Short mmCIF file of C-alpha atoms and ligand atoms in Angstrom, two decimals:
data_model
loop_
_atom_site.label_atom_id
_atom_site.label_comp_id
_atom_site.label_asym_id
_atom_site.label_seq_id
_atom_site.Cartn_x
_atom_site.Cartn_y
_atom_site.Cartn_z
CA UNK A 234 -2.32 9.70 11.42
CA UNK A 235 -5.02 8.99 8.93
CA UNK A 236 -4.42 5.25 9.16
CA UNK A 237 -5.25 5.33 12.87
CA UNK A 238 -8.40 7.34 12.28
CA UNK A 239 -9.70 4.99 9.67
CA UNK A 240 -8.88 1.98 11.86
CA UNK A 241 -10.95 3.46 14.69
CA UNK A 242 -13.85 3.99 12.36
CA UNK A 243 -13.44 0.50 11.03
CA UNK A 244 -13.57 -1.18 14.41
CA UNK A 245 -16.55 0.91 15.54
CA UNK A 246 -18.32 -0.15 12.34
CA UNK A 247 -17.74 -3.77 13.12
CA UNK A 248 -19.68 -3.43 16.36
CA UNK A 249 -22.79 -2.98 14.26
CA UNK A 250 -22.44 -6.67 13.35
CA UNK A 251 -22.67 -8.54 10.12
CA UNK A 252 -26.35 -7.71 9.50
CA UNK A 253 -25.55 -4.01 9.12
CA UNK A 254 -22.75 -4.76 6.73
CA UNK A 255 -24.95 -6.78 4.42
CA UNK A 256 -27.72 -4.16 4.59
CA UNK A 257 -25.42 -1.67 2.88
CA UNK A 258 -26.63 -0.90 -0.64
CA UNK A 259 -24.62 -2.80 -3.23
CA UNK A 260 -24.80 -1.33 -6.71
CA UNK A 261 -25.60 -4.07 -9.20
CA UNK A 262 -23.09 -4.81 -11.89
CA UNK A 263 -25.17 -3.70 -14.78
CA UNK A 264 -26.09 -0.28 -13.36
CA UNK A 265 -22.77 0.97 -12.14
CA UNK A 266 -19.37 0.76 -13.69
CA UNK A 267 -16.85 -0.76 -11.26
CA UNK A 268 -14.36 1.58 -9.67
CA UNK A 269 -11.31 2.11 -11.74
CA UNK A 270 -7.90 0.61 -11.02
CA UNK A 271 -5.58 2.46 -13.33
CA UNK A 272 -2.25 0.91 -14.25
CA UNK A 273 0.03 3.74 -15.26
CA UNK A 274 3.49 5.17 -14.92
CA UNK A 275 4.23 7.21 -11.80
CA UNK A 276 6.98 8.39 -9.51
CA UNK A 277 7.98 7.31 -6.05
CA UNK A 278 10.62 8.32 -3.54
CA UNK A 279 12.08 4.82 -3.12
CA UNK A 280 15.70 5.74 -2.48
CA UNK A 281 16.66 7.71 0.65
CA UNK A 282 16.15 11.47 0.71
CA UNK A 283 18.56 13.31 -1.45
CA UNK A 284 18.13 10.85 -4.32
CA UNK A 285 15.76 11.62 -7.15
CA UNK A 286 12.34 10.03 -7.36
CA UNK A 287 12.14 6.75 -9.23
CA UNK A 288 9.93 6.32 -12.28
CA UNK A 289 7.76 3.30 -11.64
CA UNK A 290 4.73 1.55 -13.07
CA UNK A 291 1.98 1.30 -10.48
CA UNK A 292 -1.67 0.93 -9.89
CA UNK A 293 -2.96 4.50 -9.62
CA UNK A 294 0.65 5.37 -10.41
CA UNK A 295 1.81 4.33 -6.95
CA UNK A 296 4.03 1.52 -5.64
CA UNK A 297 2.53 -0.17 -3.79
CA UNK A 298 -0.84 0.54 -5.38
CA UNK A 299 -3.89 1.46 -3.33
CA UNK A 300 -4.63 -0.80 -0.38
CA UNK A 301 -7.86 -2.57 -1.22
CA UNK A 302 -10.05 -3.59 1.74
CA UNK A 303 -13.25 -5.51 1.77
CA UNK A 304 -15.19 -7.77 4.12
CA UNK A 305 -15.18 -11.49 3.93
CA UNK A 306 -18.04 -12.59 1.68
CA UNK A 307 -18.14 -9.26 -0.17
CA UNK A 308 -17.77 -8.88 -3.88
CA UNK A 309 -14.84 -6.90 -5.21
CA UNK A 310 -15.15 -5.03 -8.47
CA UNK A 311 -12.44 -3.11 -10.18
CA UNK A 312 -12.15 -1.95 -13.76
CA UNK A 313 -8.53 -2.27 -14.82
CA UNK A 314 -7.70 0.66 -17.09
CA UNK A 315 -4.41 0.14 -18.82
CA UNK A 316 -2.53 3.41 -19.21
CA UNK A 317 0.82 1.67 -19.52
CA UNK A 318 2.74 1.45 -22.79
CA UNK A 319 2.43 -2.36 -22.68
CA UNK A 320 -0.35 -4.95 -22.27
CA UNK A 321 -1.10 -6.05 -18.70
CA UNK A 322 -3.53 -7.97 -16.46
CA UNK A 323 -4.16 -8.34 -12.71
CA UNK A 324 -3.79 -11.47 -10.62
CA UNK A 325 -5.44 -11.55 -7.17
CA UNK A 326 -2.84 -13.63 -5.39
CA UNK A 327 -4.24 -16.16 -2.92
CA UNK A 328 -7.89 -15.52 -3.54
CA UNK A 329 -10.00 -18.66 -4.21
CA UNK A 330 -11.33 -16.90 -7.22
CA UNK A 331 -13.48 -17.63 -10.24
CA UNK A 332 -10.97 -18.85 -12.86
CA UNK A 333 -11.98 -16.25 -15.43
CA UNK A 334 -10.93 -13.50 -12.98
CA UNK A 335 -7.51 -14.96 -12.14
CA UNK A 336 -5.67 -12.53 -14.41
CA UNK A 337 -3.20 -14.92 -16.07
CA UNK A 338 -2.53 -13.55 -19.54
CA UNK A 339 -2.65 -16.29 -22.12
CA UNK A 340 -4.38 -18.80 -19.81
CA UNK A 341 -7.44 -17.29 -18.12
CA UNK A 342 -7.75 -14.08 -20.21
CA UNK A 343 -6.15 -12.16 -22.99
CA UNK A 344 -3.86 -9.42 -21.76
CA UNK A 345 -5.36 -5.94 -21.73
CA UNK A 346 -3.84 -3.71 -24.43
CA UNK A 347 -2.79 -0.12 -23.70
CA UNK A 348 -5.90 2.05 -23.61
CA UNK A 349 -8.19 -0.95 -23.00
CA UNK A 350 -10.06 -2.01 -19.87
CA UNK A 351 -11.04 -5.25 -18.18
CA UNK A 352 -13.65 -5.68 -15.46
CA UNK A 353 -12.60 -7.82 -12.52
CA UNK A 354 -15.63 -8.89 -10.46
CA UNK A 355 -15.28 -11.64 -7.87
CA UNK A 356 -16.29 -12.77 -4.41
CA UNK A 357 -13.97 -12.96 -1.44
CA UNK A 358 -14.64 -16.26 0.34
CA UNK A 359 -11.70 -16.04 2.76
CA UNK A 360 -10.60 -13.41 5.24
CA UNK A 361 -6.89 -12.60 5.35
CA UNK A 362 -3.90 -10.83 3.88
CA UNK A 363 -3.73 -11.10 0.11
CA UNK A 364 -2.20 -9.04 -2.64
CA UNK A 365 -2.71 -8.25 -6.27
CA UNK A 366 -0.12 -7.85 -8.97
CA UNK A 367 0.37 -7.72 -12.72
CA UNK A 368 0.41 -11.13 -14.36
CA UNK A 369 1.65 -10.24 -17.85
CA UNK A 370 5.43 -10.31 -18.11
CA UNK A 371 5.38 -10.37 -14.35
CA UNK A 372 9.15 -10.48 -14.04
CA UNK A 373 9.23 -6.96 -15.43
CA UNK A 374 5.86 -5.50 -14.39
CA UNK A 375 5.92 -6.57 -10.73
CA UNK A 376 9.54 -5.41 -10.48
CA UNK A 377 8.47 -1.98 -11.80
CA UNK A 378 5.88 -1.69 -9.02
CA UNK A 379 2.59 -3.10 -10.27
CA UNK A 380 1.27 -4.59 -7.05
CA UNK A 381 -0.73 -3.74 -3.96
CA UNK A 382 -2.31 -5.24 -0.84
CA UNK A 383 -5.74 -6.77 -0.72
CA UNK A 384 -7.05 -7.10 2.82
CA UNK A 385 -10.17 -9.17 3.49
CA UNK A 386 -11.54 -8.44 6.94
CA UNK A 387 -12.79 -11.08 9.34
CA UNK A 388 -16.41 -10.61 10.47
CA UNK A 389 -14.97 -10.14 13.92
CA UNK A 390 -11.57 -8.52 13.98
CA UNK A 391 -9.08 -9.61 16.64
CA UNK A 392 -8.64 -7.26 19.55
CA UNK A 393 -5.68 -5.07 18.64
CA UNK A 394 -5.06 -1.35 19.01
CA UNK A 395 -4.37 -0.94 15.31
CA UNK A 396 -2.90 -2.68 12.33
CA UNK A 397 -0.29 -1.99 9.73
CA UNK A 398 -0.03 -3.57 6.31
CA UNK A 399 3.66 -3.72 5.39
CA UNK A 400 4.57 -4.62 1.82
CA UNK A 401 8.26 -5.23 1.37
CA UNK A 402 9.98 -5.04 -2.01
CA UNK A 403 13.48 -5.36 -3.34
CA UNK A 404 14.33 -2.89 -6.10
CA UNK A 405 17.24 -2.77 -8.48
CA UNK A 406 18.01 0.91 -8.81
CA UNK A 407 20.87 2.70 -10.51
CA UNK A 408 23.30 3.92 -7.83
CA UNK A 409 23.29 7.49 -9.06
CA UNK A 410 20.00 8.15 -10.83
CA UNK A 411 17.88 5.92 -8.61
CA UNK A 412 16.05 4.74 -11.69
CA UNK A 413 14.95 1.13 -12.20
CA UNK A 414 17.60 -0.77 -14.15
CA UNK A 415 16.08 -1.80 -17.42
CA UNK A 416 18.01 -5.08 -17.60
CA UNK A 417 14.97 -7.33 -17.29
CA UNK A 418 15.60 -10.84 -18.46
CA UNK A 419 19.35 -10.54 -17.93
CA UNK A 420 20.92 -13.95 -18.44
CA UNK A 421 22.45 -14.02 -14.99
CA UNK A 422 19.14 -13.29 -13.24
CA UNK A 423 17.23 -15.86 -15.24
CA UNK A 424 19.74 -18.58 -14.59
CA UNK A 425 20.69 -17.86 -10.96
CA UNK A 426 18.58 -16.73 -8.00
CA UNK A 427 16.35 -14.35 -9.99
CA UNK A 428 16.41 -10.58 -10.19
CA UNK A 429 17.89 -9.47 -6.86
CA UNK A 430 17.69 -5.81 -6.04
CA UNK A 431 19.88 -3.40 -4.10
CA UNK A 432 17.35 -1.52 -2.00
CA UNK A 433 14.54 -2.89 0.19
CA UNK A 434 11.51 -0.70 0.72
CA UNK A 435 8.50 -1.05 2.98
CA UNK A 436 5.34 0.46 1.55
CA UNK A 437 7.55 2.18 -0.99
CA UNK A 438 9.75 3.83 1.64
CA UNK A 439 13.42 3.23 2.35
CA UNK A 440 12.55 3.43 6.03
CA UNK A 441 9.08 3.76 7.42
CA UNK A 442 8.80 5.94 10.56
CA UNK A 443 5.95 5.23 12.96
CA UNK A 444 5.02 5.88 16.54
CA UNK A 445 3.79 3.41 19.12
CA UNK A 446 3.31 3.05 22.87
CA UNK A 447 4.61 0.46 25.29
CA UNK A 448 2.20 -2.49 25.60
CA UNK A 449 0.30 -1.43 22.55
CA UNK A 450 -0.94 -4.39 20.57
CA UNK A 451 -0.42 -4.24 16.79
CA UNK A 452 -1.47 -6.51 13.99
CA UNK A 453 1.25 -6.56 11.30
CA UNK A 454 0.37 -7.86 7.89
CA UNK A 455 3.62 -8.64 6.11
CA UNK A 456 3.73 -9.15 2.34
CA UNK A 457 6.84 -9.99 0.34
CA UNK A 458 6.36 -8.45 -3.13
CA UNK A 459 9.97 -8.93 -4.15
CA UNK A 460 10.59 -10.65 -7.46
CA UNK A 461 13.22 -12.99 -6.11
CA UNK A 462 14.51 -12.25 -2.65
CA UNK A 463 13.63 -14.44 0.32
CA UNK A 464 13.46 -11.97 3.20
CA UNK A 465 14.92 -12.78 6.58
CA UNK A 466 13.16 -10.48 9.03
CA UNK A 467 13.29 -9.84 12.75
CA UNK A 468 11.40 -7.89 15.37
CA UNK A 469 13.06 -5.77 18.01
CA UNK A 470 11.09 -4.27 20.89
CA UNK A 471 8.03 -6.23 19.69
CA UNK A 472 7.00 -9.65 20.79
CA UNK A 473 4.18 -11.73 19.64
CA UNK A 474 2.62 -14.46 17.58
CA UNK A 475 2.32 -15.61 14.01
CA UNK A 476 -1.44 -15.67 13.41
CA UNK A 477 -1.79 -16.51 9.74
CA UNK A 478 0.29 -17.55 6.75
CA UNK A 479 -0.58 -16.67 3.15
CA UNK A 480 -3.88 -15.24 4.42
CA UNK A 481 -5.00 -18.40 6.16
CA UNK A 482 -5.33 -18.37 9.99
CA UNK A 483 -3.28 -20.91 11.92
CA UNK A 484 -5.32 -23.23 14.11
CA UNK A 485 -3.14 -22.05 16.99
CA UNK A 486 -1.03 -18.89 17.06
CA UNK A 487 2.73 -19.65 17.20
CA UNK A 488 5.16 -17.54 19.17
CA UNK A 489 7.14 -15.46 16.63
CA UNK A 490 10.72 -16.70 16.30
CA UNK A 491 13.78 -14.48 16.35
CA UNK A 492 14.00 -14.61 12.60
CA UNK A 493 11.05 -14.81 10.25
CA UNK A 494 11.50 -16.11 6.71
CA UNK A 495 9.23 -14.71 4.04
CA UNK A 496 9.62 -15.97 0.47
CA UNK A 497 8.45 -13.98 -2.52
CA UNK A 498 4.63 -13.74 -2.60
CA UNK A 499 4.25 -15.11 0.93
CA UNK A 500 2.41 -13.27 3.62
CA UNK A 501 2.54 -13.46 7.42
CA UNK A 502 0.08 -11.97 9.86
CA UNK A 503 1.52 -11.19 13.27
CA UNK A 504 -0.01 -9.88 16.47
CA UNK A 505 2.73 -8.21 18.47
CA UNK A 506 2.91 -6.33 21.76
CA UNK A 507 5.26 -3.41 22.03
CA UNK A 508 7.84 -4.28 24.70
CA UNK A 509 10.16 -1.37 24.06
CA UNK A 510 10.03 1.34 26.69
CA UNK A 511 9.33 5.00 26.26
CA UNK A 512 12.15 6.75 24.46
CA UNK A 513 13.27 3.54 22.74
CA UNK A 514 12.58 2.49 19.19
CA UNK A 515 10.99 -0.80 18.12
CA UNK A 516 11.91 -2.24 14.70
CA UNK A 517 11.03 -4.54 11.93
CA UNK A 518 14.46 -5.31 10.57
CA UNK A 519 15.78 -7.05 7.50
CA UNK A 520 19.01 -9.04 7.30
CA UNK A 521 21.18 -8.48 4.27
CA UNK A 522 23.50 -11.03 2.60
CA UNK A 523 26.33 -10.14 4.97
CA UNK A 524 24.27 -10.82 8.02
CA UNK A 525 23.75 -7.14 8.87
CA UNK A 526 20.38 -6.00 10.16
CA UNK A 527 18.66 -2.94 8.72
CA UNK A 528 15.59 -1.20 10.11
CA UNK A 529 12.68 -1.27 7.67
CA UNK A 530 10.05 0.08 10.03
CA UNK A 531 10.99 2.12 13.10
CA UNK A 532 8.40 2.73 15.79
CA UNK A 533 9.39 5.53 18.21
CA UNK A 534 7.90 4.73 21.58
CA UNK A 535 6.03 7.66 23.03
CA UNK A 536 4.27 6.80 26.26
CA UNK A 537 2.47 3.70 27.33
CA UNK A 538 -0.79 2.11 26.21
CA UNK A 539 -1.28 -0.09 29.24
CA UNK A 540 0.58 -0.92 32.45
CA UNK A 541 1.03 -4.62 31.56
CA UNK A 542 0.88 -6.80 28.49
CA UNK A 543 -2.36 -8.53 27.56
CA UNK A 544 -2.85 -12.29 27.57
CA UNK A 545 -2.00 -14.19 24.39
CA UNK A 546 -4.52 -13.82 21.60
CA UNK A 547 -6.77 -16.68 20.52
CA UNK A 548 -6.65 -17.97 16.92
CA UNK A 549 -8.19 -15.91 14.16
CA UNK A 550 -11.57 -17.18 13.02
CA UNK A 551 -11.12 -20.06 10.59
CA UNK A 552 -11.95 -19.67 6.90
CA UNK A 553 -14.33 -22.05 5.22
CA UNK A 554 -13.03 -25.20 3.49
CA UNK A 555 -9.85 -25.60 5.50
CA UNK A 556 -9.81 -29.41 5.59
CA UNK A 557 -7.78 -31.48 3.16
CA UNK A 558 -9.32 -34.94 3.60
CA UNK A 559 -8.26 -38.22 2.04
CA UNK A 560 -4.54 -37.40 1.77
CA UNK A 561 -3.47 -40.97 2.56
CA UNK A 562 -5.16 -42.45 -0.50
CA UNK A 563 -4.75 -39.45 -2.79
CA UNK A 564 -3.15 -39.57 -6.22
CA UNK A 565 0.45 -38.29 -6.16
CA UNK A 566 2.17 -36.42 -8.92
CA UNK A 567 5.88 -35.73 -8.86
CA UNK A 568 7.31 -32.45 -10.05
CA UNK A 569 11.08 -32.49 -10.51
CA UNK A 570 12.69 -29.05 -10.80
CA UNK A 571 15.90 -28.98 -12.76
CA UNK A 572 18.14 -26.47 -14.43
CA UNK A 573 19.75 -23.16 -13.64
CA UNK A 574 23.37 -22.32 -13.35
CA UNK A 575 25.46 -25.05 -11.72
CA UNK A 576 22.62 -27.48 -12.26
CA UNK A 577 22.52 -30.91 -13.85
CA UNK A 578 20.05 -30.22 -16.66
CA UNK A 579 21.53 -31.49 -19.97
CA UNK A 580 18.49 -31.14 -22.23
CA UNK A 581 14.77 -30.54 -22.02
CA UNK A 582 11.70 -30.14 -24.18
CA UNK A 583 10.85 -26.58 -25.18
CA UNK A 584 8.23 -25.66 -27.75
CA UNK A 585 7.81 -29.35 -28.59
CA UNK A 586 11.56 -29.80 -29.35
CA UNK A 587 14.24 -31.51 -27.37
CA UNK A 588 16.98 -28.91 -26.84
CA UNK A 589 20.37 -29.03 -25.18
CA UNK A 590 20.93 -26.77 -22.16
CA UNK A 591 23.03 -24.42 -24.29
CA UNK A 592 20.27 -24.17 -26.90
CA UNK A 593 17.71 -23.45 -24.19
CA UNK A 594 20.02 -20.73 -22.79
CA UNK A 595 20.15 -19.07 -26.21
CA UNK A 596 16.35 -18.80 -25.96
CA UNK A 597 16.47 -17.33 -22.47
CA UNK A 598 15.23 -20.57 -20.93
CA UNK A 599 17.05 -22.28 -18.06
CA UNK A 600 14.64 -24.39 -16.02
CA UNK A 601 12.48 -27.43 -16.46
CA UNK A 602 9.65 -29.17 -14.63
CA UNK A 603 9.75 -32.92 -15.37
CA UNK A 604 11.95 -32.26 -18.41
CA UNK A 605 9.64 -29.65 -19.94
CA UNK A 606 10.44 -25.99 -20.12
CA UNK A 607 7.54 -23.57 -19.54
CA UNK A 608 3.80 -23.99 -19.91
CA UNK A 609 2.54 -26.25 -22.67
CA UNK A 610 -0.96 -27.23 -23.76
CA UNK A 611 -0.78 -30.24 -21.49
CA UNK A 612 -1.39 -29.59 -17.78
CA UNK A 613 0.87 -31.16 -15.15
CA UNK A 614 -2.21 -32.94 -13.93
CA UNK A 615 -5.93 -33.08 -14.75
CA UNK A 616 -8.05 -33.42 -11.61
CA UNK A 617 -11.66 -34.32 -11.19
CA UNK A 618 -13.62 -31.67 -9.28
CA UNK A 619 -13.32 -32.41 -5.56
CA UNK A 620 -10.32 -34.78 -5.82
CA UNK A 621 -7.58 -34.55 -3.30
CA UNK A 622 -4.15 -34.38 -5.04
CA UNK A 623 -0.64 -34.65 -3.74
CA UNK A 624 2.31 -33.08 -5.50
CA UNK A 625 5.80 -34.14 -4.53
CA UNK A 626 8.18 -31.31 -5.37
CA UNK A 627 11.78 -32.32 -5.91
CA UNK A 628 14.22 -29.40 -6.05
CA UNK A 629 17.16 -30.79 -8.04
CA UNK A 630 18.75 -27.33 -8.45
CA UNK A 631 21.10 -25.31 -6.33
CA UNK A 632 18.63 -22.45 -5.79
CA UNK A 633 15.54 -22.00 -3.62
CA UNK A 634 12.17 -21.77 -5.37
CA UNK A 635 8.89 -20.41 -4.02
CA UNK A 636 6.17 -22.49 -5.66
CA UNK A 637 2.78 -20.85 -5.93
CA UNK A 638 -0.50 -22.59 -6.77
CA UNK A 639 -3.25 -20.38 -8.12
CA UNK A 640 -6.90 -20.77 -7.10
CA UNK A 641 -6.56 -23.13 -4.13
CA UNK A 642 -4.55 -23.26 -0.95
CA UNK A 643 -2.64 -26.42 -0.10
CA UNK A 644 -1.18 -28.02 3.00
CA UNK A 645 2.27 -29.47 3.25
CA UNK A 646 2.41 -33.19 3.88
CA UNK A 647 5.01 -33.35 6.61
CA UNK A 648 7.86 -35.84 6.25
CA UNK A 649 7.59 -39.31 7.75
CA UNK A 650 4.17 -38.66 9.14
CA UNK A 651 0.60 -38.14 8.20
CA UNK A 652 0.41 -34.68 9.69
CA UNK A 653 -0.35 -31.73 7.52
CA UNK A 654 1.14 -28.26 7.70
CA UNK A 655 -0.71 -24.96 7.59
CA UNK A 656 -2.74 -23.87 4.56
CA UNK A 657 -0.53 -21.89 2.19
CA UNK A 658 -0.50 -20.75 -1.39
CA UNK A 659 3.28 -20.37 -1.76
CA UNK A 660 5.86 -22.87 -0.51
CA UNK A 661 9.59 -22.19 -0.27
CA UNK A 662 11.51 -25.26 -1.44
CA UNK A 663 15.20 -24.91 -0.62
CA UNK A 664 17.98 -26.31 -2.80
CA UNK A 665 18.11 -30.04 -2.82
CA UNK A 666 14.92 -30.40 -0.80
CA UNK A 667 11.91 -32.62 -1.55
CA UNK A 668 8.62 -31.38 -0.17
CA UNK A 669 5.09 -32.53 -0.71
CA UNK A 670 1.82 -30.66 -0.80
CA UNK A 671 -1.81 -31.81 -0.80
CA UNK A 672 -4.93 -29.94 -1.76
CA UNK A 673 -8.55 -30.43 -2.65
CA UNK A 674 -9.09 -29.59 -6.32
CA UNK A 675 -12.42 -27.89 -5.56
CA UNK A 676 -12.04 -24.82 -7.76
CA UNK A 677 -12.75 -25.63 -11.42
CA UNK A 678 -10.60 -24.15 -14.16
CA UNK A 679 -7.02 -23.79 -15.37
CA UNK A 680 -4.64 -22.89 -12.58
CA UNK A 681 -1.06 -21.81 -12.94
CA UNK A 682 1.53 -23.53 -10.70
CA UNK A 683 4.86 -21.74 -10.90
CA UNK A 684 7.90 -20.43 -9.17
CA UNK A 685 7.37 -16.93 -7.74
CA UNK A 686 10.97 -16.05 -8.36
CA UNK A 687 9.51 -14.30 -11.36
CA UNK A 688 12.56 -14.55 -13.58
CA UNK A 689 12.50 -18.31 -13.01
CA UNK A 690 8.83 -18.47 -13.98
CA UNK A 691 9.71 -16.59 -17.21
CA UNK A 692 12.69 -18.92 -17.88
CA UNK A 693 10.84 -22.21 -17.66
CA UNK A 694 9.38 -22.76 -14.14
CA UNK A 695 5.72 -22.55 -15.07
CA UNK A 696 3.17 -25.28 -15.40
CA UNK A 697 -0.58 -25.56 -14.75
CA UNK A 698 -3.22 -27.79 -13.27
CA UNK A 699 -6.60 -28.44 -14.82
CA UNK A 700 -9.57 -28.94 -12.52
CA UNK A 701 -12.58 -30.31 -14.40
CA UNK A 702 -15.73 -28.23 -14.28
CA UNK A 703 -17.88 -31.07 -13.00
CU1 C2O B 1092 1.47 -14.09 -7.41
CU2 C2O B 1092 1.07 -16.45 -10.65
O1 C2O B 1092 1.29 -15.24 -9.02
CU1 CU B 1093 12.50 -20.53 -8.83
#
């Protein structure tokens, strides 16, 4: 398959070492227009065979959009060309990016009108699994397919036979026509768990068919692009390790559990060995609400790659700036999440006015952070450049929320101890839970901090953090 071919070339190229990579001619910005990334309508066979194709919105008309790959330290340049009927913008999720390139319409840039373009040019400081997606009316645009994977390669790739980037999504399609339901912003979705779909795809396919060999070692880069659904996943006929979360390598690989939880926007890098025997099929499976497992990716085992499994892999090379020092004495901000159906929110401030829950609902707003609905001119917190900050997140709702911080990764401050969790950019906070994060505010600019259940973000769960420029 072409993916295999390109992987072989890729690994051979790496043997040339970093010097060769940097010796490659890089066109300067002024001379060459960046390569295009066209946002436009397209069609995709999302539903099983026999159903019609689904009309989507996608980068290059595909869902997922093209897989972007670059080396750590490289500069990525893409000219967004908007051929959609609506304004859009692109957010490069998880990249420690220059604020002006963050893609948040109304905060870091104006949205790009139909027929217009915007040049995204930024450096990639960290290796890992990232993704890009529309950040204008995200709850509709991401759900229509405007997203893709962004892979930043380590200078020295881990020793695997090949890798697969697997983007999972949850679509709401009409049962007969297989078209995307146009009920964006439906009251029930906004006020409950978000816009849940009825069909899960991997790389845009209902089921992905692959081949593999016993004892083959694969790197799987999982990305949850769903607008709302927390995915419960499992491996069958594959055993291995979690290597990285949200792009960032773990200090020590962790043996992959029987079930893997992936909240919207989260990523997980695995290295797995094929344990299934010839003639069997290995799976990445998804568990539905009734506890039934469904194969998302099926690897038919044809032959054997080695007679015995390899020793456990070492950690992936660390990214720069992984430390979060000074947590003990850091300033702490509390963020109380309230609202939603069956919640306790009576009233909150929206557009400068105090409104009762019913009045908020009439405006399509259902959630509040610290009594305020949606993003206002005042940030949640203003940080001095280089400060360490702690945010205590209190989920006083009956739904889970996947909180995403733009521009910087954080670590979770673990309960009753000083230990810190892995670096992440999206944290799943279950109903009723209180969790705390800490990060170094080392990236100047205005950074969104919001729930990645995108209907929640649109219905009130959005705030921002200001990091001073000096
Ligand atoms: Cu992936 Cu503000 O989002
Ligand atoms: Cu939420």
